[in-house]
Each structure stands twice: as structure tokens, then as C-alpha cells.
mmCIF file of C-alpha atoms in Angstrom:
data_model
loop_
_atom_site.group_PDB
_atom_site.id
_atom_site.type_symbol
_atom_site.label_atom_id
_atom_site.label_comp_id
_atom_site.label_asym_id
_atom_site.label_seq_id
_atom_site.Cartn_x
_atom_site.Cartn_y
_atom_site.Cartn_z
ATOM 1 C CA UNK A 1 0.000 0.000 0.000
ATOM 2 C CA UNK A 2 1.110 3.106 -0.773
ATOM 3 C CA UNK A 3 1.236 6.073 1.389
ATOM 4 C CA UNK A 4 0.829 9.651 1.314
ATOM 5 C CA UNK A 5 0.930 12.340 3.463
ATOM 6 C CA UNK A 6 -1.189 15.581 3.778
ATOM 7 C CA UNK A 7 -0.259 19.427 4.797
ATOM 8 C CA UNK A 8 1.401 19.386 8.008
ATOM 9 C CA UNK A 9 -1.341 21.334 10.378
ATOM 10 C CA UNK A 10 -1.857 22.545 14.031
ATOM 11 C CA UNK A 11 0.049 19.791 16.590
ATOM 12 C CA UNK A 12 -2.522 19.997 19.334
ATOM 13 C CA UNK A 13 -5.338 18.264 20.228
ATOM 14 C CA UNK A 14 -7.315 20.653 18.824
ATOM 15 C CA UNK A 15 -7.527 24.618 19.439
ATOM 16 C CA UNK A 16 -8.127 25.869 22.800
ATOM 17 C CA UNK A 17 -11.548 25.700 23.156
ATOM 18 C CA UNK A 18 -12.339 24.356 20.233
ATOM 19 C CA UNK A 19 -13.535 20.664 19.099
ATOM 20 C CA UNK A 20 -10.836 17.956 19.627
ATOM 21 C CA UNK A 21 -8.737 17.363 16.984
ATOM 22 C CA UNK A 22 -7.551 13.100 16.276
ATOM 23 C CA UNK A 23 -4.785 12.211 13.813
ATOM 24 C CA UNK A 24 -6.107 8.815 11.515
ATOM 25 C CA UNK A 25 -5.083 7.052 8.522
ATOM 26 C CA UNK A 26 -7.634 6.319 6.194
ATOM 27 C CA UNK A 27 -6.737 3.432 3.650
ATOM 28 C CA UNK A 28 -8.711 5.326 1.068
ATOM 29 C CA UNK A 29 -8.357 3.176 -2.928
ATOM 30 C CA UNK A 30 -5.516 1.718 -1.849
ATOM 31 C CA UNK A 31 -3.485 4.577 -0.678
ATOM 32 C CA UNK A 32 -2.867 5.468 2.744
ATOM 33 C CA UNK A 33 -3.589 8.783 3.476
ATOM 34 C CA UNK A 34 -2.434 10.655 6.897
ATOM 35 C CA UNK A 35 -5.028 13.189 8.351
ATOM 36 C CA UNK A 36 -5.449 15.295 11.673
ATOM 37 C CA UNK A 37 -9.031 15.871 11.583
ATOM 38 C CA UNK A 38 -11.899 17.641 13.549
ATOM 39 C CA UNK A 39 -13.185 14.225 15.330
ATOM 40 C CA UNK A 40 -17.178 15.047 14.677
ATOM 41 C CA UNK A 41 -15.650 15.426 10.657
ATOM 42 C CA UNK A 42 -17.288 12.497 8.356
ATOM 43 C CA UNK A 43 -15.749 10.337 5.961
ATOM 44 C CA UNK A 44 -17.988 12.011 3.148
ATOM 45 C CA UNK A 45 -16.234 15.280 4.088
ATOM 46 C CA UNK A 46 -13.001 13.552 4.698
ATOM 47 C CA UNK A 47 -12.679 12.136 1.429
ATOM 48 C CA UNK A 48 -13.997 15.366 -0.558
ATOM 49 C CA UNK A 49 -12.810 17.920 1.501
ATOM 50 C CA UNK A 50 -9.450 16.710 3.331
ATOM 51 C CA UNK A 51 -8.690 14.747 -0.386
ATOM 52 C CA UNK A 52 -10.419 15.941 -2.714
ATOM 53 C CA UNK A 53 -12.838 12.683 -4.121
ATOM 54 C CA UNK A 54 -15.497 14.468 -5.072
ATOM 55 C CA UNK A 55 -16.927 11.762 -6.312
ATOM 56 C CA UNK A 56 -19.634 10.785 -3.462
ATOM 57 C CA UNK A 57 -21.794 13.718 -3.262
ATOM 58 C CA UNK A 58 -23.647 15.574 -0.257
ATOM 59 C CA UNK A 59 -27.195 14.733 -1.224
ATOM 60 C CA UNK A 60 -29.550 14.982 2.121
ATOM 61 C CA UNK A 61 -26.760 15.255 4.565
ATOM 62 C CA UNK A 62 -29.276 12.124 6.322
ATOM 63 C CA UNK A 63 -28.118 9.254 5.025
ATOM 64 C CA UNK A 64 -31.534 8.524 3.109
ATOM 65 C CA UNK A 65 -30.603 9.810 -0.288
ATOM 66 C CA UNK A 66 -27.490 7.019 -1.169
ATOM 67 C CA UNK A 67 -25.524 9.770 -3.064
ATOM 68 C CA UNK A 68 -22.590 9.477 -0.493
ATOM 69 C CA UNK A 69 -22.187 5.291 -0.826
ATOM 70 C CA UNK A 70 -18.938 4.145 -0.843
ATOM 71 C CA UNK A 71 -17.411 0.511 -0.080
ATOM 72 C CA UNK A 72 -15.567 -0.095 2.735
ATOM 73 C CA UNK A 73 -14.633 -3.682 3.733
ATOM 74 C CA UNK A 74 -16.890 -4.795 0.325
ATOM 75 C CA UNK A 75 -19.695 -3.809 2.358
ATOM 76 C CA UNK A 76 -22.164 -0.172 1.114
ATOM 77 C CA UNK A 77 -21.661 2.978 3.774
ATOM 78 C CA UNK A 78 -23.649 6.120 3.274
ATOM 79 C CA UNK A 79 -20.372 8.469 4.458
ATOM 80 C CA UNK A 80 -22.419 11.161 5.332
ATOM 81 C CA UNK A 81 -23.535 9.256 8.417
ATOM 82 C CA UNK A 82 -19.669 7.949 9.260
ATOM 83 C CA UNK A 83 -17.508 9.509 11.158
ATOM 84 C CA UNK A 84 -14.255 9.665 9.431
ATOM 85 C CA UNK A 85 -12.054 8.806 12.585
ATOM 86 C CA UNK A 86 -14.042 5.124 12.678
ATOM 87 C CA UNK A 87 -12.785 4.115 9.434
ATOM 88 C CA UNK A 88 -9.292 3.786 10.112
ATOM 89 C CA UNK A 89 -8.020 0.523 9.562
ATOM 90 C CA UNK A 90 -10.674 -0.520 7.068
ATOM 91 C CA UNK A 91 -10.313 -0.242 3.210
ATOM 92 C CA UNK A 92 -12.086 2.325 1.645
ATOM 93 C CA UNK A 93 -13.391 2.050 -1.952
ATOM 94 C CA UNK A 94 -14.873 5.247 -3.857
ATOM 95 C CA UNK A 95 -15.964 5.354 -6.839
ATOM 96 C CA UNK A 96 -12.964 7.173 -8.366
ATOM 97 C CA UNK A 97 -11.230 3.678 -8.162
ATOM 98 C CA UNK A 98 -13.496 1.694 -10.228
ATOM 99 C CA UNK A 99 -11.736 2.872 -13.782
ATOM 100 C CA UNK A 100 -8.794 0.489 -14.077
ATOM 101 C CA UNK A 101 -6.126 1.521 -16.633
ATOM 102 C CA UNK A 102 -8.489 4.035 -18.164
ATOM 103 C CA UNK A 103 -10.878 1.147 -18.467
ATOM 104 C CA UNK A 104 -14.727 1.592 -16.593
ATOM 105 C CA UNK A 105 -15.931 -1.003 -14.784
ATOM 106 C CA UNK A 106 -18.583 -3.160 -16.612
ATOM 107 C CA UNK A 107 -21.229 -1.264 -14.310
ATOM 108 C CA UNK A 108 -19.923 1.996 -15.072
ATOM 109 C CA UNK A 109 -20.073 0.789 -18.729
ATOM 110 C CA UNK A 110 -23.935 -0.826 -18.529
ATOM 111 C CA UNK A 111 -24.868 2.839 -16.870
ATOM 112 C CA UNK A 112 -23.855 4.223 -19.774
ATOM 113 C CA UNK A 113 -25.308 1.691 -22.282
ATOM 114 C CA UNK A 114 -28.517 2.204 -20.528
ATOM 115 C CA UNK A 115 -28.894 5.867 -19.873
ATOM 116 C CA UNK A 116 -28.554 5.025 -16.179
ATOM 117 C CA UNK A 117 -27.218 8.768 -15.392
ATOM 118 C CA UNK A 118 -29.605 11.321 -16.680
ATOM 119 C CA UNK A 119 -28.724 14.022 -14.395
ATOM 120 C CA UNK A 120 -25.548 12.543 -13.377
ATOM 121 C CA UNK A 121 -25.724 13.713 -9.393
ATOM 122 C CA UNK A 122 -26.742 10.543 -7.943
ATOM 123 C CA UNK A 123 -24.833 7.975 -10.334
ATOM 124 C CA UNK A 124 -21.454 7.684 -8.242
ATOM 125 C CA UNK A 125 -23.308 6.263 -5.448
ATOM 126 C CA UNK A 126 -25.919 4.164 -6.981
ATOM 127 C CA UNK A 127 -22.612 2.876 -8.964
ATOM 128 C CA UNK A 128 -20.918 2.018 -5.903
ATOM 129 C CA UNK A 129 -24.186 0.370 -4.464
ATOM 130 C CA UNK A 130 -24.450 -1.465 -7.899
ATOM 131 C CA UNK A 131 -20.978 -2.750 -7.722
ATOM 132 C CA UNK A 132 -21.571 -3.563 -4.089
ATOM 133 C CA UNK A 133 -24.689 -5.593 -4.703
ATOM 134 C CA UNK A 134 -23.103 -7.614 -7.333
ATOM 135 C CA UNK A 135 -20.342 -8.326 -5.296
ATOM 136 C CA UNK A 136 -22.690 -9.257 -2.740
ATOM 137 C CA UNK A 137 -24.143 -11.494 -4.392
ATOM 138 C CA UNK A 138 -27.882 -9.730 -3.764
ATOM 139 C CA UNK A 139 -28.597 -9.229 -7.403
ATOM 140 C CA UNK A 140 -30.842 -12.710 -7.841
ATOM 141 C CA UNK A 141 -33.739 -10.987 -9.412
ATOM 142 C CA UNK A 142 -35.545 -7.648 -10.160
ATOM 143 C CA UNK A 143 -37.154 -7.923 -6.781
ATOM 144 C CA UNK A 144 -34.199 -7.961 -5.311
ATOM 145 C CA UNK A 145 -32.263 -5.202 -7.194
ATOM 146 C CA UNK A 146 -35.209 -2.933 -6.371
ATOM 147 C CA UNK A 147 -34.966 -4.112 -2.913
ATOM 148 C CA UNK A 148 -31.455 -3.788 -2.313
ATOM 149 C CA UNK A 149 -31.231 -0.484 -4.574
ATOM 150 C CA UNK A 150 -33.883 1.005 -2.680
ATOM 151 C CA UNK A 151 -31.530 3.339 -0.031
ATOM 152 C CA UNK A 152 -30.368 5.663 -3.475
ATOM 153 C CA UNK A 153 -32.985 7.581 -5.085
ATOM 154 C CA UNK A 154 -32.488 9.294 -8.539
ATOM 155 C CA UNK A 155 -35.049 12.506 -8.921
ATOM 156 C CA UNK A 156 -34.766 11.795 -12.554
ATOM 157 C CA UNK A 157 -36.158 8.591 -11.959
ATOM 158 C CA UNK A 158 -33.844 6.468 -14.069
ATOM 159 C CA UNK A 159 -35.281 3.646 -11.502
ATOM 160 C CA UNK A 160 -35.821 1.454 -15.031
ATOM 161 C CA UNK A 161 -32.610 2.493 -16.533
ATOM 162 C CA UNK A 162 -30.156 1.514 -13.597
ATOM 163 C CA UNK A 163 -32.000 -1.786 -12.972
ATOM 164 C CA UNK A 164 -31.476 -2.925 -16.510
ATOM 165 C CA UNK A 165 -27.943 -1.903 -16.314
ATOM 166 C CA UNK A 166 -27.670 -4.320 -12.920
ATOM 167 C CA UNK A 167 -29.186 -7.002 -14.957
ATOM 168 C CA UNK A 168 -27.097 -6.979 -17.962
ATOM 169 C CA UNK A 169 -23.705 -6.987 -15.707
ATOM 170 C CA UNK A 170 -25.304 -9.939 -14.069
ATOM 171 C CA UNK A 171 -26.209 -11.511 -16.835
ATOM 172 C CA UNK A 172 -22.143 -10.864 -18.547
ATOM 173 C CA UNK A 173 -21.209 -12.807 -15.353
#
């Protein structure tokens, strides 16, 4: 794993009378990454705002929108609801990861194929939650993908769109 360091900042545990501060590494697409952080700061604002994947985006800021997923452990998070400081240790997957060699990922392919995007906002997380659900092994049948889909909502309502797009990746194998 490679590993990077940030800006050097303040040494203390945080400024006098101020939140406390707490220094983590975040294994963040296979890169360690050194932070001192605010402790209340979230991995969703972590990973855009400390280093710069902008890729999950601040939808609802509630966790009930799914435009924040990322992996971590193989498993779907909605960052906005993590706190950043939890994470360490764990392998984090965003969606910037997913093109290998300049090559997208067959679900970042079907998306396209299918006119899974419209709008574009929501896409990097129900991506990630595609990718996840694959790799879970929860994409059996439409049921299911509407099941386990159902925590990212697109207000374009591409709902049809992204489901075919699951289904022909399952279907490739």
C-alpha cells in the first residue's frame, strides 16, 4: 500500500476551546492517506474535503438519499452518516477507483449503455451500491435489485434504466 501524506497542520489536540482534533489514517483506494481531523468530521467530508474525491456527493446530509455510498470492507456505507475517525483501519473504496487503466468497470459501462445517469448527481453512489450488490451477491432478481437499490434515489427517476444496467452486468457474469 502506498502512502501519502497531507499538509502538516496545528500539533494539538485541537484549538483551545475548540472541538478535539484526532490524527487517523484512512486506507482510502488503496493509498494510505495521513489526516489530523476535527473528530465530529465524516468520511464524506473527509474524502472530498481533506482529499479531494469528489466523487460521493452531499445529497440529504441524512443518510436517506445514497448519493454518499462508498465501499468499505466490500460492504455499502452512506459516508455522510460515518464519522471519518471510525474508518481507520478498514479499506475504503470510492468510486474514483473503479476505472482500471483508463478502463470503466462493466457497471460503469452498462450505466452508460442504458442511460442510467440522466442528471448525473446521484450515479457515483448508486454505482458504488451497484458494484456492491453484485459483489454481494444480492442481485438474484428484479425484486431484489429494487430491494437492495432502494436506499439511493435518482429525482430523474432512471429507476428502469439503472436496474437494466444491474441485470445486464449480471447476466455478462
Amino acid at each position: 500500500m502506498k502512502q501519502v501524506g497531507t499538509e502538516e497542520r496545528s500539533k494539538g489536540k485541537g484549538r483551545p476551546g475548540g472541538p478535539p482534533e484526532v490524527d487517523v489514517i484512512l486506507d482510502v483506494n488503496g493509498t494510505a492517506h495521513r489526516l489530523r481531523l476535527d473528530a465530529r468530521v465524516t468520511l464524506l467530508d473527509a474524502l472530498r474535503d481533506h482529499l479531494g474525491l469528489t466523487g460521493a456527493k452531499k445529497g440529504c446530509d441524512q443518510g436517506a438519499c445514497g448519493a454518499c455510498t462508498v465501499m468499505v470492507d466490500g460492504k455499502r456505507v452512506v459516508s455522510c452518516l460515518a464519522l471519518a475517525a471510525q474508518y481507520e483501519g478498514r479499506e475504503i473504496t470510492t468510486v474514483e477507483s473503479l476505472t482500471v487503466d483508463g478502463e470503466p468497470h462493466p457497471v460503469q459501462k452498462a450505466f452508460a449503455r442504458h442511460d442510467a445517469l440522466q442528471c448525473g448527481y446521484c450515479t457515483p453512489g448508486q454505482i458504488m451500491s451497484a458494484v456492491c450488490l453484485i459483489t454481494e451477491g444480492r442481485a438474484n432478481s428484479e425484486e431484489d435489485i429494487r430491494e437492495f437499490m432502494s436506499g439511493n434515489i435518482c429525482r430523474c427517476g432512471a429507476y428502469p434504466n439503472i436496474r437494466a444496467a444491474i441485470r445486464e452486468v449480471m447476466a455478462e457474469g
